[in-house]
XYZ file of C-alpha atoms in Angstrom:
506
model
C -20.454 -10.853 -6.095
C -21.369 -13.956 -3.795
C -20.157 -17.292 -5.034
C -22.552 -20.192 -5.241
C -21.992 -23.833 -4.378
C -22.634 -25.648 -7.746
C -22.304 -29.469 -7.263
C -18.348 -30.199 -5.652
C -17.647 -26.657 -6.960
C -17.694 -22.740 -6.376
C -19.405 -20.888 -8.818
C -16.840 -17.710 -9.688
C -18.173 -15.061 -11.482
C -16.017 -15.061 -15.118
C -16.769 -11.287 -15.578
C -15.979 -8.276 -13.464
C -18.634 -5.504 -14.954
C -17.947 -2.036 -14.140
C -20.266 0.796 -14.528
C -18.192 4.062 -13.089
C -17.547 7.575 -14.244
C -20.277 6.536 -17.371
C -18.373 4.240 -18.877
C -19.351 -0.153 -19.119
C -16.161 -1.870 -18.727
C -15.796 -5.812 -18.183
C -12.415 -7.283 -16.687
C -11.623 -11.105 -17.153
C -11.422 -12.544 -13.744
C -8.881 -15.489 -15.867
C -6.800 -12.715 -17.200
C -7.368 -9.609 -15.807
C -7.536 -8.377 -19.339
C -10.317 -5.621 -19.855
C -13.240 -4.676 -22.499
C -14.918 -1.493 -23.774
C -18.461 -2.625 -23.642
C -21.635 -0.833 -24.724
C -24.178 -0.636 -22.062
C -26.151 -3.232 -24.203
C -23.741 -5.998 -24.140
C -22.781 -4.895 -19.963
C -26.519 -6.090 -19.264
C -26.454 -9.317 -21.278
C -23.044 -10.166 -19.559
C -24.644 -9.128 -16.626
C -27.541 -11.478 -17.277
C -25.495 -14.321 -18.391
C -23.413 -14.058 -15.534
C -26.630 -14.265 -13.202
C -27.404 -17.557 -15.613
C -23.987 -19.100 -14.587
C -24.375 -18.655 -11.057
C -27.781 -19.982 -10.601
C -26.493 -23.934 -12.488
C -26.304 -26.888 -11.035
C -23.252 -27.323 -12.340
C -21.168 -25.665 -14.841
C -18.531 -25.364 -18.088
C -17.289 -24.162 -20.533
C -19.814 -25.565 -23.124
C -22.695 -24.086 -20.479
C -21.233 -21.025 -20.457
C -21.243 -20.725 -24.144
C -25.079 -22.270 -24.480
C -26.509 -19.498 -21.626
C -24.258 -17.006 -23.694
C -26.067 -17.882 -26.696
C -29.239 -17.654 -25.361
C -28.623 -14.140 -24.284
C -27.250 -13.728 -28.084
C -23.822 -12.593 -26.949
C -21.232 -13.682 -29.679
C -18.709 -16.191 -28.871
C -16.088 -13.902 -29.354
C -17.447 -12.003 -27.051
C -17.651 -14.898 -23.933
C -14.251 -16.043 -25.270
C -12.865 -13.281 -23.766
C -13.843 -14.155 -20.699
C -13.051 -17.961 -19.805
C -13.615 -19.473 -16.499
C -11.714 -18.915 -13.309
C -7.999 -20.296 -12.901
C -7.987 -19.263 -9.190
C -7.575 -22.695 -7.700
C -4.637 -22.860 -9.465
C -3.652 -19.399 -8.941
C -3.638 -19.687 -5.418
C -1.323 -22.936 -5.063
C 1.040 -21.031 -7.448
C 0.590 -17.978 -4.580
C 2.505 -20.140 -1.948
C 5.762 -20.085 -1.150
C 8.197 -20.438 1.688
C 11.123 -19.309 -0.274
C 13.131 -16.632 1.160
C 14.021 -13.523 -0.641
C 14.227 -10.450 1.126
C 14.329 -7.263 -0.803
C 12.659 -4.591 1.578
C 13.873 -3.574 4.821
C 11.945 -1.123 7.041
C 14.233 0.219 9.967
C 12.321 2.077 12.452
C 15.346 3.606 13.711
C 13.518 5.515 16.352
C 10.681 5.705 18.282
C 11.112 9.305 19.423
C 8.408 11.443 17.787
C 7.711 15.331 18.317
C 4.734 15.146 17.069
C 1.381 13.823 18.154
C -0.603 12.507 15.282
C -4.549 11.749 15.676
C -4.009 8.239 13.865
C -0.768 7.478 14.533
C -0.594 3.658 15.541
C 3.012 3.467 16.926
C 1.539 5.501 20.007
C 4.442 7.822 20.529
C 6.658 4.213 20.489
C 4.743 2.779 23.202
C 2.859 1.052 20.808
C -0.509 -0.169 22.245
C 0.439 -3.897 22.694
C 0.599 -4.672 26.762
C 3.686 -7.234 26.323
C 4.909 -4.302 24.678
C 4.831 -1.400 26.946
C 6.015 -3.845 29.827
C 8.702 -5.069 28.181
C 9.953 -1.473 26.788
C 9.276 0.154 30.797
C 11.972 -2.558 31.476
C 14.495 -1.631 28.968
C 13.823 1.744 29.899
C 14.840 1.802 33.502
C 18.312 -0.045 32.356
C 19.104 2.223 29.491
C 18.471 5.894 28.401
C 19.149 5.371 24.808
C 16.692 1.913 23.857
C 14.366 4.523 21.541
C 16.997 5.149 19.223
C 18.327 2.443 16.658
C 21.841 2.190 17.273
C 24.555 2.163 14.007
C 25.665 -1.677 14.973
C 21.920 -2.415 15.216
C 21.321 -1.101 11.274
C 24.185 -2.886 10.287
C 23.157 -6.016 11.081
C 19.908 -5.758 9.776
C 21.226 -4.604 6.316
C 23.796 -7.980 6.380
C 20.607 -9.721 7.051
C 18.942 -7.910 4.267
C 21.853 -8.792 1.797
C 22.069 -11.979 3.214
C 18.397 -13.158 2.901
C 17.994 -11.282 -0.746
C 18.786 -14.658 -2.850
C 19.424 -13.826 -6.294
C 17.603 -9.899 -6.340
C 19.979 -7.368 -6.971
C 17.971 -4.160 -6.138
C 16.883 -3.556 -2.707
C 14.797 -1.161 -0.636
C 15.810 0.448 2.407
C 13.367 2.301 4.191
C 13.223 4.845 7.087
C 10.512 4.651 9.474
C 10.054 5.783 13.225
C 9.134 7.883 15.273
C 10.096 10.770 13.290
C 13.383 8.913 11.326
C 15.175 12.707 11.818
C 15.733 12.621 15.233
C 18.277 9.869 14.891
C 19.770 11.363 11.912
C 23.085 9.912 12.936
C 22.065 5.874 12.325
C 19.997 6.817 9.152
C 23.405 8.569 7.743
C 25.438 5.826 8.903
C 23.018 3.287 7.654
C 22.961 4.712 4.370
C 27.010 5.214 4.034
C 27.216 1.484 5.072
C 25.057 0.156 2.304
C 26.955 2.445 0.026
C 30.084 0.427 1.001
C 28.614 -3.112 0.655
C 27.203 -2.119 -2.826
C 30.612 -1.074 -4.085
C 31.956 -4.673 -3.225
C 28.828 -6.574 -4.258
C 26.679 -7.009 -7.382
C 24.040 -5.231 -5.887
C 22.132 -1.569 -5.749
C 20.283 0.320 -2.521
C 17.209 2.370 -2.732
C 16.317 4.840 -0.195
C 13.210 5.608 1.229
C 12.751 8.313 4.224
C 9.077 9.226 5.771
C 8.941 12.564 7.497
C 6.830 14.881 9.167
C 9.172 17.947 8.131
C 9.192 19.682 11.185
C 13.103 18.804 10.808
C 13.937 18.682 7.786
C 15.632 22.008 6.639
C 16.907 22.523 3.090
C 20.194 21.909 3.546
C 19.102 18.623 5.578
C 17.091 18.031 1.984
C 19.735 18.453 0.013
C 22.664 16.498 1.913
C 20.242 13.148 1.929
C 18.898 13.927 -1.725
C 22.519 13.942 -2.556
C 22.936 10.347 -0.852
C 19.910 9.514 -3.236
C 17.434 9.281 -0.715
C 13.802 9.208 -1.724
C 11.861 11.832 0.621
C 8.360 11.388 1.617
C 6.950 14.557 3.870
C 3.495 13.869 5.515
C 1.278 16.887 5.164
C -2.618 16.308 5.591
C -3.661 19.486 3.767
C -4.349 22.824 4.587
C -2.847 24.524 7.853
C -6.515 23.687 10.117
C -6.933 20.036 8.922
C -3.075 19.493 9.133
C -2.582 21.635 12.817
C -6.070 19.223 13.817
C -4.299 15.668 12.690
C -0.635 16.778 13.352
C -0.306 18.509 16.073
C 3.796 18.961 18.514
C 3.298 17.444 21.410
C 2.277 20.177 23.612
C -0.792 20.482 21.117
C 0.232 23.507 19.131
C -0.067 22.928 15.324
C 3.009 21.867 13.237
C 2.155 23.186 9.981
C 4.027 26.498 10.380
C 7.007 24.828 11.385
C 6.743 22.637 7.932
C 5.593 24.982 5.663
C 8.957 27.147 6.963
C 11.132 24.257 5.577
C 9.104 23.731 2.929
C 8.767 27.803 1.343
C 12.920 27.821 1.677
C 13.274 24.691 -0.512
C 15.102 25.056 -4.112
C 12.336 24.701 -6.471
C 14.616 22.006 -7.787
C 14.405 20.293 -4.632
C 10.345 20.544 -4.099
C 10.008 18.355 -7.295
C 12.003 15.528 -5.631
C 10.247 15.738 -2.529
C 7.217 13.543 -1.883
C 4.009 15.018 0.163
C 2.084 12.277 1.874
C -1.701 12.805 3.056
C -3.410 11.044 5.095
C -7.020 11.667 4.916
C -9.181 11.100 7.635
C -12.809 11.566 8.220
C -12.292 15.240 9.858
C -11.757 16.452 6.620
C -11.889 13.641 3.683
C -11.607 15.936 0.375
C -9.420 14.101 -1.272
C -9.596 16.727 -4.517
C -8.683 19.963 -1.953
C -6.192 18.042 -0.234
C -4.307 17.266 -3.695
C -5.022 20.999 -4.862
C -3.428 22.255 -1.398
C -0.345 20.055 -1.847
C 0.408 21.300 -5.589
C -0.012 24.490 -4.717
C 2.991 24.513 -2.072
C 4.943 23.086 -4.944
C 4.779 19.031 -4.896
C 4.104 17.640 -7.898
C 4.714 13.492 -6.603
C 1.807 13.602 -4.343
C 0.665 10.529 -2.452
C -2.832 9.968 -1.138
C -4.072 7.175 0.819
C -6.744 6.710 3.769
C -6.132 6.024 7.557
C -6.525 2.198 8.364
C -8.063 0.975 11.288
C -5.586 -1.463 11.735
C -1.751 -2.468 13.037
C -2.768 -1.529 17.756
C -5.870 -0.966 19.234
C -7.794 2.181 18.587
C -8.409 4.150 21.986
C -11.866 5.599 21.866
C -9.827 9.141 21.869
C -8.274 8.205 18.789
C -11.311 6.318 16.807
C -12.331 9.813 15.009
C -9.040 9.526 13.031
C -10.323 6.669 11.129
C -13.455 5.379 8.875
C -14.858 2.848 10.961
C -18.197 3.018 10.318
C -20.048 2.206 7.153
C -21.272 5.889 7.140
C -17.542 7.145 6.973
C -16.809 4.242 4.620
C -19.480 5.693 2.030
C -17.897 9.160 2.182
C -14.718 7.933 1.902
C -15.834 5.696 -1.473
C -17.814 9.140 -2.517
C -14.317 11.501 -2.402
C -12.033 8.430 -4.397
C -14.788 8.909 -7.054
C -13.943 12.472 -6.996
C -10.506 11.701 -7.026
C -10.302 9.653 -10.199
C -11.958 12.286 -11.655
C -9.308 14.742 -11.008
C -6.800 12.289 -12.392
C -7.747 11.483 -15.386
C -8.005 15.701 -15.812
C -4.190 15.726 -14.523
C -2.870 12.976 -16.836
C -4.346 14.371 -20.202
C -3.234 18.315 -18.612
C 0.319 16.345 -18.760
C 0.596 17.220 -15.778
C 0.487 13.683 -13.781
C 2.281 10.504 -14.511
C 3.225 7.389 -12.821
C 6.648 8.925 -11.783
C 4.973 11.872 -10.032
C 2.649 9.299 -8.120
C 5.488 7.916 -5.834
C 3.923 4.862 -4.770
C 0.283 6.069 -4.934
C -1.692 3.606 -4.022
C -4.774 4.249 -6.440
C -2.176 5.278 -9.635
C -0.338 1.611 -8.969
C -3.422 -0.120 -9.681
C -4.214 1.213 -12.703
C -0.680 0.840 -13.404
C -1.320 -3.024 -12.239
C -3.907 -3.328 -14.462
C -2.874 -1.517 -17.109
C 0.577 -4.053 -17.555
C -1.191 -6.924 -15.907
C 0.990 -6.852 -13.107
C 1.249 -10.244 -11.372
C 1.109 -9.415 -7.569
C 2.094 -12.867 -7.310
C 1.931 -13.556 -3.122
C -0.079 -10.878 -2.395
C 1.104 -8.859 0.380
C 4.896 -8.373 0.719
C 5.117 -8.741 4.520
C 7.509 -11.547 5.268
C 7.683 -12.685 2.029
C 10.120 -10.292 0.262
C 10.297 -7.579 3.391
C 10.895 -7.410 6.828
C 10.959 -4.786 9.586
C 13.352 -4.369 12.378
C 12.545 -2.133 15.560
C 14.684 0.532 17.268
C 16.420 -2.490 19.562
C 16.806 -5.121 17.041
C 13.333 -7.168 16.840
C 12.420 -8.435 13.660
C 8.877 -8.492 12.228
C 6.760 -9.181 9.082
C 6.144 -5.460 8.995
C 6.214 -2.338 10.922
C 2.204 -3.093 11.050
C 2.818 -5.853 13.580
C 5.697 -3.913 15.527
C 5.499 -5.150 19.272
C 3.315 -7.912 18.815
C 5.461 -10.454 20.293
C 3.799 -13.114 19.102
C 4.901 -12.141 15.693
C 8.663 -11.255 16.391
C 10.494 -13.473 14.197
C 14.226 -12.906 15.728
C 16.442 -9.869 16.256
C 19.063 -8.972 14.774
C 21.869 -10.491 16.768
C 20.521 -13.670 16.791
C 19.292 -13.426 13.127
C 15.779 -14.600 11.772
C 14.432 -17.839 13.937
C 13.767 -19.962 11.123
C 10.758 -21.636 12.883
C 8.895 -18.746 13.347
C 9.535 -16.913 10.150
C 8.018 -21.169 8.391
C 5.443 -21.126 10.534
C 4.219 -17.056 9.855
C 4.292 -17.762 6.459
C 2.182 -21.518 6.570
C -0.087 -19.816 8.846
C -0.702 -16.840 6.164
C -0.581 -18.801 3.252
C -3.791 -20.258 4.293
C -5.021 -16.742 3.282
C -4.798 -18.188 -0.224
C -7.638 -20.830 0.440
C -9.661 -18.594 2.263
C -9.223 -16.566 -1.018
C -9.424 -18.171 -3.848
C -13.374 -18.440 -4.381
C -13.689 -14.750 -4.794
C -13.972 -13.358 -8.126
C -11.408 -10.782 -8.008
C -8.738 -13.412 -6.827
C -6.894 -13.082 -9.762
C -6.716 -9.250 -9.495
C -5.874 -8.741 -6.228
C -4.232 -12.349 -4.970
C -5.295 -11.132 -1.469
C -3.713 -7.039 -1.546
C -6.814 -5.980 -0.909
C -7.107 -6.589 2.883
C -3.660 -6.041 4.553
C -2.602 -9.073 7.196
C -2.547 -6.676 10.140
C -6.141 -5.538 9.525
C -7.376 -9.216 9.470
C -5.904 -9.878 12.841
C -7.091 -6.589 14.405
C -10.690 -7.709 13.447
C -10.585 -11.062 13.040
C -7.901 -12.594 14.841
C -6.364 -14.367 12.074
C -4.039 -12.550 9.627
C -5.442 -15.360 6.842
C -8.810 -14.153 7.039
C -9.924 -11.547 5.120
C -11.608 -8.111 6.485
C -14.369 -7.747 4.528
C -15.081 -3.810 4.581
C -11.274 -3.812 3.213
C -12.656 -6.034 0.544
C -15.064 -3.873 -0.589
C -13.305 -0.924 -0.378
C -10.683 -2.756 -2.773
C -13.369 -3.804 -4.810
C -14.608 0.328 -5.140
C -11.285 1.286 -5.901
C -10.567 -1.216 -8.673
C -13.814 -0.468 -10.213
C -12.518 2.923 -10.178
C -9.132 2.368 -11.886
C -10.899 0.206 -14.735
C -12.686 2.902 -15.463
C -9.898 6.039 -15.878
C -8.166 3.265 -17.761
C -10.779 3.163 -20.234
C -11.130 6.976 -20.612
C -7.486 7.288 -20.978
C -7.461 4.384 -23.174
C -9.966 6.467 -25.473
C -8.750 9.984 -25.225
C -4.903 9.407 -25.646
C -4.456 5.718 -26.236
C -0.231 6.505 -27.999
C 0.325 8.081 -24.770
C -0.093 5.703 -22.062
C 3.320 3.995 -22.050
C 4.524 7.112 -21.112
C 1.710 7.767 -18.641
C 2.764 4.777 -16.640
C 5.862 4.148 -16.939
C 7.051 -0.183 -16.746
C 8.025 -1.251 -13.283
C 7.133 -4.712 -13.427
C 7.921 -5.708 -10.010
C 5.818 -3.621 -8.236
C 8.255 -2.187 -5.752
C 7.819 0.823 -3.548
C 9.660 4.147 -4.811
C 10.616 4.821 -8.258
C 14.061 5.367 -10.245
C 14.120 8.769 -10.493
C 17.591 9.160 -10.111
């Protein structure tokens, strides 16, 4: 909804109406709280609303008078006061440190060569990048691989930046994290040790393609309480198409091997990731395909233009154009169809979500989550590459000009103040859209801005809207869950008030 200059202020809409899967829904912009409406009181909202934004000027007391005038009840407009965001987003800055998430990408070794892969095979696609890593290259054999000493540090760092949190998240990234097995073992016995002397607990997270990861491999890091996430894009030609070894021949056999030989016990842990694409974006087969091999924590989420340049080769991995965008919004309608079917079959929860990126906002919503500082990167995690450089996130991996230290220097306290004033102006840029208050700038990842627009600050707006389609989305399954099985929802979602990735499963 566009905002409207009304005297020295922005006009922000009050009301976020919904009309998806047949159901009228409004959400307090103030609150984030949201109504059951009937269609007759969506269009006088809708028409008061339209009032608002047309004054010169505006209040309170105008609100109620157009309100009137459109016979809504004040109970009904009380529900949905005027827009805190100015404050919101002053509250949304910070240059505290507290690190809780780590992200080692302890290789950059890959067997695999995935359509929309941004690391490019650990080149990367940043110039500086590839020059400096030729370099390091010639003078050393083993620069792809994180070394143990390397990890170490970066967990000290981790435990020493974490201020008073006492639950942190390591995660595995690469490359394919399995062919350095050694460092992620080690890395995982050291963090064991330090939380035996310190007040303090490690969670695991590992991202796979499976090619490696046999059942005994499963079990040993299961064991070590390792959360597993195995990227599988659906059935064997859409996965063999986006996934292929790097001689071209499809890797789904090789996964599907591992997977078929895997305790039952141990498929229920497991995590399978899609990534849809435009090649093939049913989002309801891909789900189907993954519960039939046996997952039932299934994670679904688009590829993002975003984090290196997009060769023209590679551009048909992604939605880039507002065709593909419309399909892709078409197929998450679909989607939240499905789930609301799989939560009232009992057959879907939060816990069996894993970090699914749809599921968490309802769950947001649902508990009126605070994402307080929108997103994470820099602010409570930080990545560190295979030879030590430290970044926001593994989104701006070997763009020097956001490397914030290394590991045996430690963070450069300079650069990490001035990243964060330079994205905290993403809070100004923000904080005359409606839906500040519900997604405190989530909805358009830093890396994205920066790929399109050159400043991480500045919002992308086709990420916008596509934020904007998917909350609509999860107001409305929370209303027909609301309805259907209203005593059941706790249980549904599951409290996790801080938002963090991966879930206490055991």
């Amino acid at each position: 909804m566009a905002n409207r200059e009304c005297g020295e202020k922005k006009f922000i809409s009050p009301v976020f109406l919904v009309n998806r899967l047949g159901r009228y829904v409004g959400v307090s912009t103030a609150t984030g709280d949201f109504y059951s409406l009937t269609k007759e009181t969506h269009h006088a909202l809708k028409r008061w609303d339209k009032k608002l934004s047309h004054c010169a000027n505006y209040s309170s007391r105008l609100a109620a008078e157009l309100a009137a005038l459109q016979k809504i009840p004040p109970e009904i407009t009380r529900l949905f006061p005027l827009s805190l965001n100015g404050r919101l987003a002053e509250n949304n800055k910070t240059e505290r440190l507290s690190i809780t998430d780590l992200t080692l990408n302890i290789t950059s070794e890959c067997n695999l060569r995935c359509i929309y892969c941004w690391n490019d095979y650990g080149r990367y696609s940043n110039k500086s990048f590839k020059k400096k890593f030729k370099r390091r290259k010639e003078a050393s054999l083993n620069n792809r691989n994180m070394s143990a000493d390397i990890a170490y540090r970066a967990i000290d760092l981790l435990i020493e930046m974490r201020g008073s949190d006492k639950d942190l998240v390591v995660d595995f990234y690469g490359g394919e994290p399995l062919m350095n097995l050694d460092t992620l073992i080690a890395a995982v016995d050291y963090c064991r040790e330090k939380q035996a002397k310190q007040n303090i607990n490690f969670h695991f997270l590992l991202a796979t393609n499976g090619t490696l990861l046999t059942p005994s491999l499963a079990q040993k890091l299961l064991d070590k309480r390792v959360q597993i996430a195995v990227s599988i894009d659906g059935p064997r030609f859409v996965h063999d198409h986006n996934r292929p070894f790097a001689d071209r021949r499809g890797s789904y056999d090789a996964l599907v091997h591992n997977l078929r030989h895997m305790p039952e016990g141990t498929m229920k842990r497991l995590v399978g990731r899609v990534t849809v694409t435009p090649f093939f974006p049913d989002m309801v087969k891909l789900y189907k395909s993954l519960k039939n091999l046996g997952f039932e924590r299934i994670e679904i989420f688009e590829s993002e233009d975003a984090c290196h340049k997009i060769t023209p080769d590679r551009e048909s991995g992604f939605f880039t154009t507002d065709k593909k965008l419309g399909i892709l919004r078409a197929e998450y309608e679909k989607l939240a169809k499905l789930y609301i079917n799989e939560v009232i079959s009992g057959f879907l929860d939060y816990k069996k979500t894993f970090f699914n990126r749809f599921f968490k906002l309802m769950q947001r919503l649902y508990y009126h989550h605070q994402v307080t500082g929108g997103c994470p990167a820099a602010r409570v995690q930080l990545a560190v590459t295979a030879d030590g450089g430290i970044y926001p996130c593994t989104a701006f991996l070997g763009i020097k000009e956001f490397e914030l230290g290394n590991t045996a220097q430690g963070l450069n306290s300079n650069k990490y103040k001035s990243f964060i004033k330079a994205v905290n102006r993403r809070f100004d840029n923000c904080r005359d859209c409606s839906l500040f208050s519900l997604c405190r700038t989530t909805g358009s990842c830093l890396n994205t801005n920066y790929y399109f627009n050159g400043d991480p600050a500045l919002a992308y707006e086709k990420s916008c809207q596509l934020f904007r389609e998917k909350l609509a989305l999860a107001v409305a399954c929370l209303d027909i869950l609301s309805e259907k099985m209203p005593e059941k929802l706790e249980g549904i979602f599951g409290f996790d008030p801080a938002g963090r990735r991966g879930n206490k499963l055991y």
